[in-house]
Each structure stands twice: as C-alpha cells, then as structure tokens.
GROMACS .gro file of C-alpha atoms in nm:
model
  414
    1UNK     CA    1   4.408   3.507  -2.895
    2UNK     CA    2   4.039   3.416  -2.940
    3UNK     CA    3   3.787   3.621  -2.741
    4UNK     CA    4   3.541   3.333  -2.696
    5UNK     CA    5   3.588   2.971  -2.600
    6UNK     CA    6   3.469   2.727  -2.865
    7UNK     CA    7   3.355   2.379  -2.754
    8UNK     CA    8   3.558   2.064  -2.828
    9UNK     CA    9   3.284   1.955  -3.067
   10UNK     CA   10   3.302   2.276  -3.277
   11UNK     CA   11   3.310   2.201  -3.651
   12UNK     CA   12   3.494   2.380  -3.935
   13UNK     CA   13   3.159   2.542  -4.019
   14UNK     CA   14   3.128   2.681  -3.664
   15UNK     CA   15   3.463   2.859  -3.697
   16UNK     CA   16   3.382   2.986  -4.048
   17UNK     CA   17   3.047   3.121  -3.928
   18UNK     CA   18   3.219   3.342  -3.671
   19UNK     CA   19   3.296   3.559  -3.975
   20UNK     CA   20   3.029   3.458  -4.230
   21UNK     CA   21   2.716   3.383  -4.022
   22UNK     CA   22   2.380   3.264  -4.155
   23UNK     CA   23   2.230   3.615  -4.165
   24UNK     CA   24   2.504   3.719  -4.413
   25UNK     CA   25   2.435   3.408  -4.624
   26UNK     CA   26   2.058   3.476  -4.612
   27UNK     CA   27   2.125   3.830  -4.737
   28UNK     CA   28   2.320   3.680  -5.032
   29UNK     CA   29   2.015   3.463  -5.109
   30UNK     CA   30   1.777   3.764  -5.103
   31UNK     CA   31   2.007   3.987  -5.310
   32UNK     CA   32   2.080   3.713  -5.568
   33UNK     CA   33   1.707   3.650  -5.617
   34UNK     CA   34   1.640   4.025  -5.645
   35UNK     CA   35   1.916   4.064  -5.904
   36UNK     CA   36   1.788   3.764  -6.105
   37UNK     CA   37   1.440   3.922  -6.112
   38UNK     CA   38   1.578   4.262  -6.217
   39UNK     CA   39   1.799   4.103  -6.484
   40UNK     CA   40   1.511   3.906  -6.634
   41UNK     CA   41   1.282   4.211  -6.638
   42UNK     CA   42   1.544   4.390  -6.842
   43UNK     CA   43   1.673   4.113  -7.072
   44UNK     CA   44   1.385   3.868  -7.092
   45UNK     CA   45   1.262   3.585  -6.871
   46UNK     CA   46   1.476   3.281  -6.792
   47UNK     CA   47   1.254   2.973  -6.765
   48UNK     CA   48   1.539   2.765  -6.620
   49UNK     CA   49   1.577   2.994  -6.318
   50UNK     CA   50   1.423   2.910  -5.980
   51UNK     CA   51   1.490   3.128  -5.675
   52UNK     CA   52   1.799   3.014  -5.488
   53UNK     CA   53   1.764   2.880  -5.132
   54UNK     CA   54   1.997   2.910  -4.830
   55UNK     CA   55   2.099   2.544  -4.868
   56UNK     CA   56   2.190   2.603  -5.234
   57UNK     CA   57   2.385   2.918  -5.146
   58UNK     CA   58   2.592   2.721  -4.894
   59UNK     CA   59   2.656   2.452  -5.157
   60UNK     CA   60   2.752   2.723  -5.409
   61UNK     CA   61   3.011   2.859  -5.164
   62UNK     CA   62   3.127   2.504  -5.092
   63UNK     CA   63   3.203   2.440  -5.460
   64UNK     CA   64   3.399   2.765  -5.486
   65UNK     CA   65   3.595   2.695  -5.167
   66UNK     CA   66   3.685   2.346  -5.297
   67UNK     CA   67   3.903   2.516  -5.564
   68UNK     CA   68   4.127   2.649  -5.284
   69UNK     CA   69   4.221   2.294  -5.187
   70UNK     CA   70   4.252   2.128  -5.528
   71UNK     CA   71   4.369   2.437  -5.727
   72UNK     CA   72   4.168   2.351  -6.036
   73UNK     CA   73   4.180   2.625  -6.298
   74UNK     CA   74   3.799   2.632  -6.329
   75UNK     CA   75   3.537   2.544  -6.070
   76UNK     CA   76   3.344   2.369  -6.351
   77UNK     CA   77   3.617   2.101  -6.356
   78UNK     CA   78   3.428   1.940  -6.064
   79UNK     CA   79   3.163   1.812  -6.309
   80UNK     CA   80   3.410   1.718  -6.587
   81UNK     CA   81   3.561   1.378  -6.648
   82UNK     CA   82   3.914   1.513  -6.618
   83UNK     CA   83   4.181   1.514  -6.347
   84UNK     CA   84   4.001   1.767  -6.122
   85UNK     CA   85   3.658   1.602  -6.136
   86UNK     CA   86   3.504   1.526  -5.797
   87UNK     CA   87   3.216   1.282  -5.817
   88UNK     CA   88   3.155   1.282  -5.440
   89UNK     CA   89   3.050   1.650  -5.437
   90UNK     CA   90   2.931   1.686  -5.800
   91UNK     CA   91   2.606   1.503  -5.720
   92UNK     CA   92   2.483   1.769  -5.474
   93UNK     CA   93   2.403   2.020  -5.749
   94UNK     CA   94   2.397   2.000  -6.128
   95UNK     CA   95   2.647   2.200  -6.329
   96UNK     CA   96   2.370   2.393  -6.504
   97UNK     CA   97   2.216   2.495  -6.170
   98UNK     CA   98   2.556   2.605  -6.038
   99UNK     CA   99   2.616   2.815  -6.351
  100UNK     CA  100   2.275   2.982  -6.309
  101UNK     CA  101   2.356   3.082  -5.949
  102UNK     CA  102   2.699   3.203  -6.061
  103UNK     CA  103   2.536   3.417  -6.331
  104UNK     CA  104   2.304   3.596  -6.089
  105UNK     CA  105   2.514   3.586  -5.767
  106UNK     CA  106   2.507   3.924  -5.587
  107UNK     CA  107   2.562   4.073  -5.241
  108UNK     CA  108   2.404   4.412  -5.325
  109UNK     CA  109   2.157   4.392  -5.615
  110UNK     CA  110   2.069   4.761  -5.645
  111UNK     CA  111   2.283   5.072  -5.639
  112UNK     CA  112   2.147   5.343  -5.409
  113UNK     CA  113   2.141   5.703  -5.533
  114UNK     CA  114   2.391   5.812  -5.265
  115UNK     CA  115   2.651   5.549  -5.360
  116UNK     CA  116   2.972   5.672  -5.517
  117UNK     CA  117   3.213   5.410  -5.383
  118UNK     CA  118   3.336   5.162  -5.643
  119UNK     CA  119   3.303   4.869  -5.402
  120UNK     CA  120   2.937   4.934  -5.315
  121UNK     CA  121   2.844   4.582  -5.431
  122UNK     CA  122   3.061   4.426  -5.163
  123UNK     CA  123   3.109   4.691  -4.892
  124UNK     CA  124   2.832   4.557  -4.660
  125UNK     CA  125   3.001   4.215  -4.668
  126UNK     CA  126   3.347   4.364  -4.598
  127UNK     CA  127   3.201   4.563  -4.305
  128UNK     CA  128   3.036   4.251  -4.163
  129UNK     CA  129   3.360   4.054  -4.205
  130UNK     CA  130   3.556   4.327  -4.025
  131UNK     CA  131   3.311   4.316  -3.733
  132UNK     CA  132   3.365   3.940  -3.715
  133UNK     CA  133   3.744   3.979  -3.712
  134UNK     CA  134   3.726   4.246  -3.440
  135UNK     CA  135   3.489   4.053  -3.213
  136UNK     CA  136   3.644   3.705  -3.249
  137UNK     CA  137   4.013   3.780  -3.192
  138UNK     CA  138   4.238   4.000  -2.980
  139UNK     CA  139   4.572   4.052  -3.161
  140UNK     CA  140   4.916   4.061  -3.003
  141UNK     CA  141   5.106   4.387  -2.956
  142UNK     CA  142   5.323   4.335  -3.265
  143UNK     CA  143   5.149   4.364  -3.603
  144UNK     CA  144   5.254   4.402  -3.964
  145UNK     CA  145   5.111   4.611  -4.250
  146UNK     CA  146   5.170   4.449  -4.588
  147UNK     CA  147   5.021   4.313  -4.911
  148UNK     CA  148   4.965   3.936  -4.873
  149UNK     CA  149   5.049   3.695  -5.153
  150UNK     CA  150   4.714   3.651  -5.324
  151UNK     CA  151   4.800   3.619  -5.689
  152UNK     CA  152   4.822   3.266  -5.816
  153UNK     CA  153   4.871   2.901  -5.743
  154UNK     CA  154   5.252   2.861  -5.706
  155UNK     CA  155   5.247   2.569  -5.954
  156UNK     CA  156   5.082   2.791  -6.215
  157UNK     CA  157   5.342   3.066  -6.161
  158UNK     CA  158   5.625   2.815  -6.205
  159UNK     CA  159   5.488   2.672  -6.530
  160UNK     CA  160   5.329   2.967  -6.712
  161UNK     CA  161   5.501   3.195  -6.961
  162UNK     CA  162   5.591   3.554  -6.871
  163UNK     CA  163   5.322   3.680  -7.111
  164UNK     CA  164   5.054   3.470  -6.939
  165UNK     CA  165   5.171   3.592  -6.598
  166UNK     CA  166   5.154   3.959  -6.702
  167UNK     CA  167   4.806   3.901  -6.842
  168UNK     CA  168   4.684   3.731  -6.523
  169UNK     CA  169   4.829   3.991  -6.286
  170UNK     CA  170   4.629   4.287  -6.414
  171UNK     CA  171   4.404   4.331  -6.114
  172UNK     CA  172   4.211   4.654  -6.074
  173UNK     CA  173   4.276   4.675  -5.701
  174UNK     CA  174   4.541   4.619  -5.439
  175UNK     CA  175   4.465   4.443  -5.112
  176UNK     CA  176   4.647   4.541  -4.791
  177UNK     CA  177   4.617   4.387  -4.445
  178UNK     CA  178   4.704   4.452  -4.081
  179UNK     CA  179   4.815   4.116  -3.947
  180UNK     CA  180   4.898   3.984  -3.601
  181UNK     CA  181   5.259   3.876  -3.640
  182UNK     CA  182   5.246   3.621  -3.354
  183UNK     CA  183   4.963   3.410  -3.500
  184UNK     CA  184   4.917   3.524  -3.861
  185UNK     CA  185   4.554   3.625  -3.794
  186UNK     CA  186   4.453   3.904  -4.035
  187UNK     CA  187   4.291   4.175  -3.820
  188UNK     CA  188   4.191   4.418  -4.093
  189UNK     CA  189   4.158   4.430  -4.473
  190UNK     CA  190   4.188   4.741  -4.688
  191UNK     CA  191   4.103   4.734  -5.059
  192UNK     CA  192   4.238   5.013  -5.278
  193UNK     CA  193   4.062   5.040  -5.613
  194UNK     CA  194   4.228   5.138  -5.938
  195UNK     CA  195   3.964   5.388  -6.048
  196UNK     CA  196   4.094   5.522  -6.378
  197UNK     CA  197   4.442   5.668  -6.406
  198UNK     CA  198   4.375   5.954  -6.162
  199UNK     CA  199   4.585   6.054  -5.863
  200UNK     CA  200   4.424   5.785  -5.644
  201UNK     CA  201   4.471   5.503  -5.896
  202UNK     CA  202   4.680   5.191  -5.838
  203UNK     CA  203   4.956   5.320  -6.069
  204UNK     CA  204   4.990   5.627  -5.849
  205UNK     CA  205   4.979   5.405  -5.539
  206UNK     CA  206   5.300   5.234  -5.644
  207UNK     CA  207   5.484   5.567  -5.674
  208UNK     CA  208   5.340   5.805  -5.418
  209UNK     CA  209   5.424   5.752  -5.050
  210UNK     CA  210   5.131   5.973  -4.943
  211UNK     CA  211   4.892   5.713  -5.085
  212UNK     CA  212   5.069   5.438  -4.893
  213UNK     CA  213   5.035   5.661  -4.588
  214UNK     CA  214   4.659   5.678  -4.653
  215UNK     CA  215   4.646   5.296  -4.670
  216UNK     CA  216   4.835   5.272  -4.338
  217UNK     CA  217   4.601   5.518  -4.167
  218UNK     CA  218   4.295   5.326  -4.289
  219UNK     CA  219   4.438   4.997  -4.160
  220UNK     CA  220   4.520   5.147  -3.819
  221UNK     CA  221   4.200   5.345  -3.763
  222UNK     CA  222   4.089   5.100  -3.489
  223UNK     CA  223   4.436   5.069  -3.332
  224UNK     CA  224   4.460   5.406  -3.150
  225UNK     CA  225   4.563   5.406  -2.785
  226UNK     CA  226   4.635   5.031  -2.765
  227UNK     CA  227   5.019   5.056  -2.761
  228UNK     CA  228   5.048   4.837  -3.069
  229UNK     CA  229   5.385   4.810  -3.244
  230UNK     CA  230   5.334   4.824  -3.620
  231UNK     CA  231   5.602   4.690  -3.853
  232UNK     CA  232   5.607   4.841  -4.203
  233UNK     CA  233   5.788   4.792  -4.532
  234UNK     CA  234   5.980   5.066  -4.718
  235UNK     CA  235   5.680   5.197  -4.912
  236UNK     CA  236   5.491   5.289  -4.591
  237UNK     CA  237   5.780   5.392  -4.363
  238UNK     CA  238   5.804   5.770  -4.320
  239UNK     CA  239   5.890   6.011  -4.037
  240UNK     CA  240   5.566   6.211  -4.074
  241UNK     CA  241   5.345   5.900  -4.057
  242UNK     CA  242   5.531   5.755  -3.757
  243UNK     CA  243   5.507   6.085  -3.567
  244UNK     CA  244   5.134   6.102  -3.643
  245UNK     CA  245   5.086   5.742  -3.521
  246UNK     CA  246   5.283   5.815  -3.202
  247UNK     CA  247   5.031   6.087  -3.109
  248UNK     CA  248   4.760   5.817  -3.133
  249UNK     CA  249   4.947   5.572  -2.909
  250UNK     CA  250   5.065   5.354  -3.200
  251UNK     CA  251   5.438   5.276  -3.218
  252UNK     CA  252   5.626   5.176  -3.531
  253UNK     CA  253   5.933   5.003  -3.665
  254UNK     CA  254   5.992   5.024  -4.039
  255UNK     CA  255   6.253   4.941  -4.300
  256UNK     CA  256   6.359   5.253  -4.489
  257UNK     CA  257   6.460   5.276  -4.855
  258UNK     CA  258   6.595   5.593  -5.017
  259UNK     CA  259   6.425   5.482  -5.338
  260UNK     CA  260   6.080   5.375  -5.213
  261UNK     CA  261   6.030   5.563  -4.884
  262UNK     CA  262   5.927   5.920  -4.811
  263UNK     CA  263   6.252   6.049  -4.656
  264UNK     CA  264   6.120   6.398  -4.577
  265UNK     CA  265   6.269   6.531  -4.252
  266UNK     CA  266   6.546   6.271  -4.226
  267UNK     CA  267   6.914   6.378  -4.209
  268UNK     CA  268   7.088   6.332  -4.548
  269UNK     CA  269   7.409   6.221  -4.375
  270UNK     CA  270   7.230   5.904  -4.259
  271UNK     CA  271   7.081   5.832  -4.602
  272UNK     CA  272   7.417   5.831  -4.781
  273UNK     CA  273   7.651   5.534  -4.746
  274UNK     CA  274   7.980   5.617  -4.568
  275UNK     CA  275   8.295   5.606  -4.781
  276UNK     CA  276   8.496   5.407  -4.525
  277UNK     CA  277   8.440   5.029  -4.552
  278UNK     CA  278   8.230   4.882  -4.271
  279UNK     CA  279   8.237   4.549  -4.096
  280UNK     CA  280   7.922   4.338  -4.050
  281UNK     CA  281   7.714   4.437  -3.751
  282UNK     CA  282   7.835   4.798  -3.735
  283UNK     CA  283   7.567   5.065  -3.710
  284UNK     CA  284   7.511   5.438  -3.671
  285UNK     CA  285   7.220   5.606  -3.490
  286UNK     CA  286   7.056   5.949  -3.502
  287UNK     CA  287   6.773   6.040  -3.266
  288UNK     CA  288   6.495   6.298  -3.252
  289UNK     CA  289   6.279   6.267  -2.941
  290UNK     CA  290   6.165   5.904  -2.925
  291UNK     CA  291   6.241   5.846  -3.293
  292UNK     CA  292   6.560   5.663  -3.392
  293UNK     CA  293   6.710   5.632  -3.739
  294UNK     CA  294   6.942   5.331  -3.750
  295UNK     CA  295   7.185   5.257  -4.033
  296UNK     CA  296   7.308   4.897  -3.991
  297UNK     CA  297   7.558   4.716  -4.214
  298UNK     CA  298   7.531   4.349  -4.317
  299UNK     CA  299   7.663   4.290  -4.671
  300UNK     CA  300   7.489   4.618  -4.749
  301UNK     CA  301   7.342   4.916  -4.565
  302UNK     CA  302   6.999   4.870  -4.406
  303UNK     CA  303   6.813   5.164  -4.255
  304UNK     CA  304   6.539   5.140  -3.994
  305UNK     CA  305   6.313   5.406  -3.845
  306UNK     CA  306   6.157   5.327  -3.507
  307UNK     CA  307   6.004   5.478  -3.194
  308UNK     CA  308   5.914   5.139  -3.044
  309UNK     CA  309   6.261   5.021  -2.939
  310UNK     CA  310   6.550   5.189  -2.760
  311UNK     CA  311   6.844   5.221  -3.005
  312UNK     CA  312   7.094   5.133  -2.730
  313UNK     CA  313   6.934   4.794  -2.658
  314UNK     CA  314   7.136   4.521  -2.821
  315UNK     CA  315   7.001   4.233  -3.027
  316UNK     CA  316   7.148   3.966  -3.249
  317UNK     CA  317   7.063   3.810  -3.585
  318UNK     CA  318   7.163   3.446  -3.627
  319UNK     CA  319   7.270   3.333  -3.975
  320UNK     CA  320   7.334   2.969  -4.050
  321UNK     CA  321   7.669   3.030  -4.222
  322UNK     CA  322   7.808   3.340  -4.051
  323UNK     CA  323   7.676   3.279  -3.698
  324UNK     CA  324   7.565   3.567  -3.478
  325UNK     CA  325   7.570   3.923  -3.615
  326UNK     CA  326   7.524   4.202  -3.357
  327UNK     CA  327   7.252   4.461  -3.423
  328UNK     CA  328   7.018   4.697  -3.237
  329UNK     CA  329   6.710   4.527  -3.086
  330UNK     CA  330   6.483   4.704  -3.339
  331UNK     CA  331   6.659   4.524  -3.628
  332UNK     CA  332   6.626   4.184  -3.458
  333UNK     CA  333   6.256   4.244  -3.386
  334UNK     CA  334   6.186   4.357  -3.743
  335UNK     CA  335   6.358   4.050  -3.891
  336UNK     CA  336   6.174   3.812  -3.655
  337UNK     CA  337   5.826   3.950  -3.722
  338UNK     CA  338   5.868   3.971  -4.098
  339UNK     CA  339   6.007   3.619  -4.117
  340UNK     CA  340   5.688   3.501  -3.943
  341UNK     CA  341   5.475   3.672  -4.206
  342UNK     CA  342   5.684   3.508  -4.482
  343UNK     CA  343   5.610   3.170  -4.320
  344UNK     CA  344   5.240   3.260  -4.308
  345UNK     CA  345   5.245   3.349  -4.679
  346UNK     CA  346   5.421   3.021  -4.761
  347UNK     CA  347   5.171   2.818  -4.558
  348UNK     CA  348   4.841   2.992  -4.634
  349UNK     CA  349   4.869   3.174  -4.967
  350UNK     CA  350   4.824   2.848  -5.157
  351UNK     CA  351   4.475   2.813  -5.007
  352UNK     CA  352   4.322   3.112  -5.184
  353UNK     CA  353   4.019   3.031  -5.400
  354UNK     CA  354   4.136   2.962  -5.756
  355UNK     CA  355   3.821   3.093  -5.928
  356UNK     CA  356   3.913   3.415  -6.116
  357UNK     CA  357   3.601   3.613  -6.214
  358UNK     CA  358   3.619   3.917  -6.442
  359UNK     CA  359   3.428   4.153  -6.212
  360UNK     CA  360   3.644   4.333  -5.956
  361UNK     CA  361   3.391   4.311  -5.671
  362UNK     CA  362   3.372   3.933  -5.718
  363UNK     CA  363   3.752   3.902  -5.715
  364UNK     CA  364   3.762   4.096  -5.387
  365UNK     CA  365   3.480   3.881  -5.246
  366UNK     CA  366   3.658   3.550  -5.309
  367UNK     CA  367   3.986   3.686  -5.171
  368UNK     CA  368   3.800   3.803  -4.857
  369UNK     CA  369   3.632   3.461  -4.818
  370UNK     CA  370   3.976   3.294  -4.848
  371UNK     CA  371   4.117   3.520  -4.575
  372UNK     CA  372   3.813   3.443  -4.354
  373UNK     CA  373   3.877   3.066  -4.391
  374UNK     CA  374   4.247   3.107  -4.306
  375UNK     CA  375   4.148   3.311  -3.998
  376UNK     CA  376   3.892   3.045  -3.903
  377UNK     CA  377   4.166   2.778  -3.922
  378UNK     CA  378   4.397   2.989  -3.700
  379UNK     CA  379   4.119   3.014  -3.437
  380UNK     CA  380   4.055   2.639  -3.473
  381UNK     CA  381   4.424   2.564  -3.404
  382UNK     CA  382   4.403   2.776  -3.086
  383UNK     CA  383   4.087   2.599  -2.963
  384UNK     CA  384   4.020   2.278  -2.771
  385UNK     CA  385   3.862   2.129  -3.084
  386UNK     CA  386   4.212   2.106  -3.240
  387UNK     CA  387   4.330   1.877  -2.959
  388UNK     CA  388   4.042   1.638  -3.032
  389UNK     CA  389   4.085   1.615  -3.412
  390UNK     CA  390   4.405   1.766  -3.551
  391UNK     CA  391   4.313   1.868  -3.904
  392UNK     CA  392   4.572   2.018  -4.137
  393UNK     CA  393   4.477   2.333  -4.329
  394UNK     CA  394   4.382   2.119  -4.633
  395UNK     CA  395   4.172   1.880  -4.420
  396UNK     CA  396   4.002   2.177  -4.251
  397UNK     CA  397   3.912   2.315  -4.595
  398UNK     CA  398   3.773   1.977  -4.703
  399UNK     CA  399   3.569   1.951  -4.383
  400UNK     CA  400   3.425   2.298  -4.446
  401UNK     CA  401   3.334   2.210  -4.807
  402UNK     CA  402   3.155   1.891  -4.695
  403UNK     CA  403   2.967   2.074  -4.419
  404UNK     CA  404   2.858   2.350  -4.660
  405UNK     CA  405   2.739   2.084  -4.904
  406UNK     CA  406   2.553   1.899  -4.629
  407UNK     CA  407   2.743   1.570  -4.676
  408UNK     CA  408   2.723   1.317  -4.394
  409UNK     CA  409   3.085   1.197  -4.418
  410UNK     CA  410   3.276   1.363  -4.132
  411UNK     CA  411   3.612   1.185  -4.155
  412UNK     CA  412   3.904   1.384  -4.299
  413UNK     CA  413   4.036   1.260  -4.630
  414UNK     CA  414   4.400   1.152  -4.634
   0.00000   0.00000   0.00000
C-alpha cells in the first residue's frame, strides 16, 4: 500500500504530484523555452512566441489529459464547434498559444555528447517517475510482468477498418511493466525501442526469448531479496531465467508455451501431449530442486513452471458452467493474479491520453503520464480522501484537468 498518509483534504493534483512534482514541471518549462530559442536561431525568429510559464505548462498538460476522459481524436477538438468541443476549458488558453507550446514542447532540449540512448529526450523524466513510484508505494508480494493495453480507444478499435488499425499500430517501441497484482499499481516501466532492424529491434523482440529475458531482468532489477513472486506470460517464462531469479531471492510462476517459450533444459516428455485421453483436472509433475514443471489438462494441455508454490498443494479453479476443477495451487494462483490484471486493463486502459504524436519520445511521454495518473487514482482510492469524496476514475481525471487549468469549480461533473 501507500508509504505515506495523505490528508482527507488531498486533491487529485496532490496525488498526481507524488509522481510529477513542480520541479519536474519547472524543468519542462526551462527546456521548452531553451528549445524554442535554439529552434528560432536555426530556422528564423517566431514573433508570436513568448516564453512559456509554469502556469501555462500545467494548463498544457491539463488539455492533453482531458483527451483521456473524452477520447477525442485530436486535442484541438476542444476549441472546435463540434461534438468534442469544451467551452468551459477552452477559454483558459487560445488554440494558437496551445499549438505554439506543442510545437516547442521538450523535456531535454539539447543532446549531450555522451548520449547514445534513443530515449535521451525523455530518460530524465522516466527516472524521476520511477523514483516517485518507488517512494510512494510498497507493492504486494505477488506481481505480474506484462505489456499493458495501451493502443487505442476501444470504440475506435471496434469501428475502424483493418487497414486503419494496422497503420495506427506501428509503434517504434514496446512498453512493459511490473505491476502489483493485488492493487493494479504499476511499480516499474520498461521501454524497449525499435532501433532499426538489428538484433535488439522490436521485430527480434517478438521472436527471441533472450530479449524477453532482458526485459524481465530490467523490470526486476530493484526486486532482489524481497521474496516477491513474479507471474509471467509464455514469452518470458524460461528455466534459465527462473533459476537466475531464484538466486536473487525472486520467485516465479509462469505459463509455458512450446511455441513462444524458451524450453531449454526442460524434459521433452513433459512438453509432448500424452496419447491417452485425459480427464479435466488431471496433471503431471516433474521436479528439479525447487522448480516444478506442471502439465495440467482442462480442454487442452496447460504447462506451468514455478518455484514459488509446492506442486503437491491442491487448488481449485471455479468455472460458471462446469463447477470446480481440481488443479495444483500454482495454477489457481496464476489464474487469479492474471484475471486481476485483465480487470485492471478493462478498467484503466481506456483512460490513456488519446493524443498520438509522431515522435517516439512524445508517445512514450504521454503513455507514462497516463500510467502516472492511473497510479495516482489507485493511491487516492486507498487514502482517507476517497472516503470523503468518492470520485470515479473519470471524475478524478476531470478534477485533475480542472486543477491543472486553475479553474475554481471543484464539484465533480456527473
């Protein structure tokens, strides 16, 4: 849970600023003004530009965040006369001023000579955000490594053509998280860049388990010695990785796939389906030290690799139609924790900022801001402030937008 007690009067802005404090926003102001100056020295002066202030930067973020609640295709719709126009917040800043700030917006204006990392324009912000996540929240023992749903507004996905969807999904990075499976709080973010078509590119990431292993190690670098139980999907699950984690005091439970997983070191007899027909709930086990390989049958063969649960402990999976199906405890735990993450995705993925810039670092930035707001809401729900005014996730987002814009109205909209 939260590491600090927030007062009953804490606002949405107070929770957001646990992760994006004023000193980070002030740095955005400085860097944006520096970039605007550099840009104009190179391409000619811009008479319409005036240095941005902290108040304007907060309003700029507020406008962007408003697209996560109303899902408008373009943030500029706020100033239009169409369906997504919003007169109550459009008056705070003119559209032309907003577009100027958007043009020059930067977190790191200059590239240092030592920089080789592709995310240098956003890395200081990601580091600051990570410090905020680490200091504000203590996760539960059970955590999940996965790629959250960050692609599109579900309504857009349902209505667009396959060609449009393919066109929209060409991101130059993949975003992975380590997430507390009891609360949904995202403890750590890892961004993997598609830098050309080399061995470390995103295309290779989809095929090579060693790259998934690298992602897992990066996400768990702060987890050593804390007895965490990490749940993983088939692309990450591997015997070598789990044995390496066990030496660091990290325990694992992962779904195994002969097609997607690195099956090095696992007995072939357990990876092949038996010829004799099986009944639901039957399972076979092979052990090596603390590591168990479980092959469980339920309308198909499911394989699990774990060193976090004893294979002889019994569990049960409850299905609405078929009732209780017996299984090892590891299978029950895996199903329970992943179903929680599915609920989190269903509840929170629709609140990602809709603005889709062309530049990769900006795409990562808005995704990171969206995750920070979802985390802020999770902390709000666990605080005393939630018992005073019970805002939904949408109302919390609207409160944050109004506070960033400096509007006096403090009542949630219905």
